[in-house]
Amino acid sequence: MSPKSPKSPKSPKSMVVLDPGLLTTVQDQGRHGFAHLGVPRAGPLDAPAADLGNRLVGNPAAAAVLETTMTGVVVRLHRAATVAVTGAPCEVRVDGEAAAYAEPVSVRAGATVEVRAASTGVRSYVAIGGGIDVPPVLGSRSTDTLAWVGPPRLAAGDVLRLGRPTGSPAALDVPVGARRSTRWRLLPGPGADQITAAAWELLRTTTYAVSQASDRVGLRLTGAVLDRTDDRELSSQAMVLGSVQVPPSGQPVIFLHDHPITGGYPVVAVLHPDDLPACAQRRPGEPVSFLVG
């Protein structure tokens, strides 16, 4: 279901990828309504940042953007366009000259846009007037990194079509750089009774660290081991975005946008939806603690 990497001829309606960075994908608002077929939603992990980028360049909220991971991306535009970079703060350069972060920037045809490594956080978002116009799959242009539904991860030399701009650039309308809480709210899950009372106390009182193994599928945490009340295998059950699952290691995992649709370990809690975007920007080794409701 994943189309081949785009290598179409260059045109005034396109841009070329010069350096894709560690992992850069195309994301729109996600692929909804296909969980019964085993297809995750995908979409930007930091949805408020992606939405802001689209507003800044005059795009509708559903327009596709680029989501970078840690090391940024470098592209060359074949037409003049408005570009905005949001999410994880980083240096932005156009033809080697410093450009604004979290503001609409006018870029001439043929210019190179360089989004450098994130100074804090993990994922930056590159919105371009008109949006990234790759072919939709099941109604979405989002890349799902679990099953690789949708467009593939960006590679050097890829040529991506740009959509036609429909709106005008806008001024910044929210504070940028506000510190998000590292103490996240947990709501009871269907398996809340499948860890011990002592394990719940650990969730309330101890601090976990983000694991190096974290990705778009899930934020894996390391810290105090959560003991289960029953170690027997469970029947596979449906999983929702933000599920907090406890595998045999006893180390919790928070399921993110590319999570599997079913799983066989207890879901002891669900992360409050308003705290999900913060998961996108926590680096390996950074602390996380919980408010248990």
Coordinates of C-alpha atoms in Angstrom, one line a residue:
M1 CA 0.0 0.0 0.0
S2 CA 3.1 2.2 0.1
P3 CA 3.9 3.8 -3.2
K4 CA 7.4 3.9 -4.5
S5 CA 9.6 6.9 -3.6
P6 CA 8.7 9.8 -5.8
K7 CA 11.3 10.5 -8.5
S8 CA 9.1 12.4 -11.0
P9 CA 10.7 15.0 -13.2
K10 CA 11.3 18.4 -11.6
S11 CA 8.6 21.0 -12.3
P12 CA 7.7 24.5 -11.1
K13 CA 5.2 22.8 -8.9
S14 CA 7.7 20.7 -7.0
M15 CA 10.6 20.6 -4.6
V16 CA 13.6 18.2 -4.4
V17 CA 15.0 16.6 -1.2
L18 CA 18.7 17.3 -0.9
D19 CA 19.2 15.8 2.6
P20 CA 16.3 13.9 4.3
G21 CA 17.9 13.9 7.8
L22 CA 17.5 11.1 10.3
L23 CA 13.8 10.5 9.5
T24 CA 11.5 12.9 7.6
T25 CA 8.0 11.9 6.7
V26 CA 4.9 13.5 5.2
Q27 CA 2.1 14.0 7.6
D28 CA -1.4 15.4 7.4
Q29 CA -4.2 15.1 10.0
G30 CA -4.1 11.3 9.7
R31 CA -5.9 8.2 8.4
H32 CA -9.1 7.8 10.3
G33 CA -11.7 5.1 10.1
F34 CA -9.5 2.1 9.2
A35 CA -8.7 0.6 12.6
H36 CA -11.0 -2.4 11.7
L37 CA -8.6 -3.1 8.9
G38 CA -5.6 -2.9 11.1
V39 CA -4.4 0.5 9.7
P40 CA -3.2 3.1 12.3
R41 CA -4.1 6.7 12.1
A42 CA -0.6 8.2 11.6
G43 CA -0.5 12.0 11.4
P44 CA 1.8 14.5 13.2
L45 CA 2.9 13.5 16.7
D46 CA 2.9 17.2 17.7
A47 CA -0.4 18.2 16.0
P48 CA -0.5 21.7 17.5
A49 CA 2.9 22.5 16.0
A50 CA 1.8 21.2 12.5
D51 CA -1.4 23.1 12.7
L52 CA 0.5 26.3 13.6
G53 CA 2.8 25.9 10.6
N54 CA -0.2 25.5 8.3
R55 CA -1.8 28.6 9.7
L56 CA 1.4 30.7 9.3
V57 CA 1.6 29.9 5.5
G58 CA -2.1 30.2 4.8
N59 CA -2.9 26.5 4.4
P60 CA -6.0 24.7 5.6
A61 CA -5.5 22.5 8.6
A62 CA -5.6 19.3 6.5
A63 CA -2.6 20.3 4.3
A64 CA 0.3 17.9 4.5
V65 CA 3.6 19.0 6.1
L66 CA 7.0 17.5 6.6
E67 CA 7.8 16.1 10.0
T68 CA 11.6 15.9 10.8
T69 CA 13.3 14.0 13.5
M70 CA 16.2 15.5 15.5
T71 CA 18.5 16.3 12.5
G72 CA 16.3 18.4 10.2
V73 CA 16.0 18.3 6.4
V74 CA 17.3 20.2 3.4
V75 CA 15.1 20.8 0.3
R76 CA 15.2 23.0 -2.8
L77 CA 12.0 24.7 -4.0
H78 CA 11.3 24.9 -7.7
R79 CA 8.8 27.7 -7.2
A80 CA 8.4 30.7 -5.0
A81 CA 6.6 29.8 -1.8
T82 CA 5.9 30.7 1.8
V83 CA 7.6 28.4 4.3
A84 CA 7.2 28.1 8.1
V85 CA 9.1 25.9 10.5
T86 CA 7.5 25.0 13.8
G87 CA 7.8 22.4 16.5
A88 CA 11.2 21.6 18.0
P89 CA 13.2 24.9 17.9
C90 CA 16.0 24.9 15.3
E91 CA 18.0 27.1 13.0
V92 CA 16.4 27.8 9.6
R93 CA 18.5 29.0 6.6
V94 CA 17.5 30.0 3.1
D95 CA 20.4 29.9 0.6
G96 CA 22.7 29.9 3.6
E97 CA 21.2 33.0 5.2
A98 CA 19.4 32.9 8.6
A99 CA 15.6 32.9 8.4
A100 CA 12.9 33.1 11.0
Y101 CA 11.7 30.2 13.0
A102 CA 7.9 30.0 13.7
E103 CA 7.2 32.8 11.2
P104 CA 6.1 32.8 7.5
V105 CA 9.2 33.2 5.3
S106 CA 9.0 34.1 1.6
V107 CA 11.3 31.8 -0.4
R108 CA 12.2 32.5 -4.0
A109 CA 12.1 29.8 -6.8
G110 CA 15.3 27.8 -6.8
A111 CA 16.2 28.5 -3.2
T112 CA 17.5 25.9 -0.8
V113 CA 15.7 25.7 2.6
E114 CA 17.8 24.1 5.4
V115 CA 16.1 23.1 8.6
R116 CA 19.0 22.3 11.0
A117 CA 19.1 20.0 14.0
A118 CA 16.7 20.6 16.8
S119 CA 18.2 22.6 19.7
T120 CA 15.6 21.2 22.0
G121 CA 12.8 18.7 21.4
V122 CA 12.7 16.1 18.7
R123 CA 10.3 16.9 15.8
S124 CA 10.1 20.0 13.7
Y125 CA 7.5 20.7 11.1
V126 CA 8.0 22.3 7.7
A127 CA 4.8 23.8 6.2
I128 CA 4.9 25.1 2.6
G129 CA 2.1 27.2 1.0
G130 CA -0.1 24.8 -0.9
G131 CA 1.0 21.8 1.1
I132 CA 2.8 18.6 0.1
D133 CA 0.7 17.1 -2.7
V134 CA 1.8 13.5 -2.7
P135 CA -0.9 10.9 -3.7
P136 CA -3.2 10.1 -0.8
V137 CA -3.6 6.5 0.4
L138 CA -6.9 5.6 2.1
G139 CA -7.7 9.3 2.2
S140 CA -4.5 10.6 3.8
R141 CA -1.0 11.7 2.8
S142 CA 0.4 10.6 6.1
T143 CA 3.3 8.1 6.5
D144 CA 2.6 5.3 8.9
T145 CA 6.0 3.9 10.0
L146 CA 4.6 0.7 11.5
A147 CA 3.2 -0.8 8.3
W148 CA 4.6 1.9 5.9
V149 CA 1.2 2.8 4.6
G150 CA 1.3 6.0 2.6
P151 CA 4.3 7.8 1.2
P152 CA 7.7 6.3 2.1
R153 CA 10.2 8.2 4.3
L154 CA 12.0 10.9 2.4
A155 CA 15.2 10.0 0.6
A156 CA 17.8 12.2 -1.1
G157 CA 16.7 13.0 -4.7
D158 CA 13.0 12.6 -4.0
V159 CA 10.9 15.1 -5.9
L160 CA 7.6 16.1 -4.1
R161 CA 4.8 17.9 -5.8
L162 CA 3.5 21.1 -4.1
G163 CA -0.2 22.0 -4.0
R164 CA -1.6 25.3 -5.1
P165 CA -1.7 28.0 -2.4
T166 CA -5.2 29.0 -1.4
G167 CA -4.6 31.4 1.5
S168 CA -2.4 34.2 2.7
P169 CA 0.4 34.0 5.3
A170 CA -0.7 34.9 8.8
A171 CA 0.9 36.3 11.9
L172 CA 1.9 34.2 14.8
D173 CA -1.2 33.6 17.0
V174 CA 0.1 31.5 19.9
P175 CA 3.1 31.8 22.3
V176 CA 6.1 29.9 21.0
G177 CA 8.6 28.2 23.3
A178 CA 6.2 27.8 26.2
R179 CA 7.5 24.9 28.4
R180 CA 5.2 21.9 28.3
S181 CA 4.7 19.9 31.5
T182 CA 6.8 16.8 32.0
R183 CA 4.2 15.5 34.5
W184 CA 1.5 14.0 32.4
R185 CA -2.1 13.0 33.4
L186 CA -3.1 9.4 33.3
L187 CA -6.7 8.2 33.1
P188 CA -7.6 4.6 34.3
G189 CA -7.5 2.1 31.5
P190 CA -9.3 -1.2 31.0
G191 CA -6.5 -3.1 32.7
A192 CA -6.1 -0.8 35.7
D193 CA -6.6 -3.8 38.0
Q194 CA -3.8 -5.8 36.3
I195 CA -0.9 -4.1 38.1
T196 CA -0.5 -4.1 41.9
A197 CA -1.3 -1.3 44.3
A198 CA 2.5 -0.9 44.8
A199 CA 2.9 -0.4 41.0
W200 CA 0.2 2.3 41.0
E201 CA 2.1 4.0 43.8
L202 CA 5.3 3.9 41.8
L203 CA 3.5 5.5 38.8
R204 CA 2.4 8.3 41.1
T205 CA 5.6 9.0 42.9
T206 CA 8.6 8.0 40.7
T207 CA 10.2 9.6 37.6
Y208 CA 10.8 7.6 34.4
A209 CA 13.2 8.4 31.6
V210 CA 12.5 8.2 27.8
S211 CA 14.1 5.2 26.2
Q212 CA 16.4 5.3 23.1
A213 CA 14.0 2.7 21.6
S214 CA 11.2 5.3 21.4
D215 CA 9.7 6.1 18.0
R216 CA 6.5 7.1 16.3
V217 CA 4.9 3.9 17.4
G218 CA 5.4 4.4 21.1
L219 CA 7.3 6.3 23.8
R220 CA 9.1 3.6 25.7
L221 CA 10.0 4.5 29.3
T222 CA 12.7 3.1 31.7
G223 CA 12.5 3.2 35.5
A224 CA 10.7 1.5 38.3
V225 CA 9.3 -2.0 37.2
L226 CA 5.5 -2.2 37.4
D227 CA 4.5 -5.6 38.9
R228 CA 1.4 -7.2 37.4
T229 CA -1.2 -9.0 39.4
D230 CA -1.4 -11.8 36.9
D231 CA 1.5 -12.8 34.5
R232 CA -0.6 -15.0 32.3
E233 CA -0.9 -14.2 28.6
L234 CA -3.9 -12.0 27.7
S235 CA -6.2 -12.2 24.7
S236 CA -5.4 -9.5 22.1
Q237 CA -7.5 -6.4 22.6
A238 CA -8.1 -3.2 20.8
M239 CA -5.7 -0.3 21.6
V240 CA -6.4 3.4 21.4
L241 CA -4.0 6.4 21.0
G242 CA -2.3 7.2 24.3
S243 CA -2.7 3.7 25.7
V244 CA -0.2 2.9 28.5
Q245 CA 0.7 -0.7 28.1
V246 CA 2.8 -2.8 30.6
P247 CA 4.7 -5.6 28.8
P248 CA 6.5 -8.4 30.7
S249 CA 9.5 -6.1 31.3
G250 CA 7.3 -4.0 33.6
Q251 CA 8.5 -0.9 31.8
P252 CA 5.5 1.2 30.5
V253 CA 5.0 2.1 26.9
I254 CA 2.8 5.0 25.7
F255 CA 1.3 4.3 22.3
L256 CA 1.6 7.1 19.8
H257 CA 0.1 7.7 16.3
D258 CA 1.6 4.7 14.5
H259 CA 0.7 2.3 17.3
P260 CA -0.6 -1.2 16.5
I261 CA -4.4 -1.6 16.6
T262 CA -4.4 -4.6 18.9
G263 CA -2.1 -5.8 21.7
G264 CA -1.8 -8.6 24.2
Y265 CA -0.5 -6.8 27.3
P266 CA -2.6 -4.9 29.9
V267 CA -3.5 -1.3 29.2
V268 CA -3.4 0.1 32.7
A269 CA -4.0 3.7 31.8
V270 CA -4.6 6.1 28.9
L271 CA -2.7 9.4 28.6
H272 CA -4.8 12.5 28.6
P273 CA -5.2 13.7 25.0
D274 CA -3.9 17.2 25.9
D275 CA -0.6 15.7 27.0
L276 CA 0.0 13.6 23.8
P277 CA 1.8 16.4 21.8
A278 CA 4.4 16.7 24.6
C279 CA 5.4 13.0 23.9
A280 CA 6.6 14.1 20.4
Q281 CA 9.3 16.3 21.9
R282 CA 10.7 14.3 24.8
R283 CA 14.3 13.2 24.0
P284 CA 15.9 9.9 25.1
G285 CA 17.0 10.2 28.7
E286 CA 14.7 13.1 29.6
P287 CA 12.3 12.7 32.6
V288 CA 8.6 12.0 32.6
S289 CA 6.4 11.7 35.7
F290 CA 2.6 11.2 36.0
L291 CA -0.4 12.6 37.7
V292 CA -2.8 9.6 38.2
G293 CA -6.4 10.5 38.2

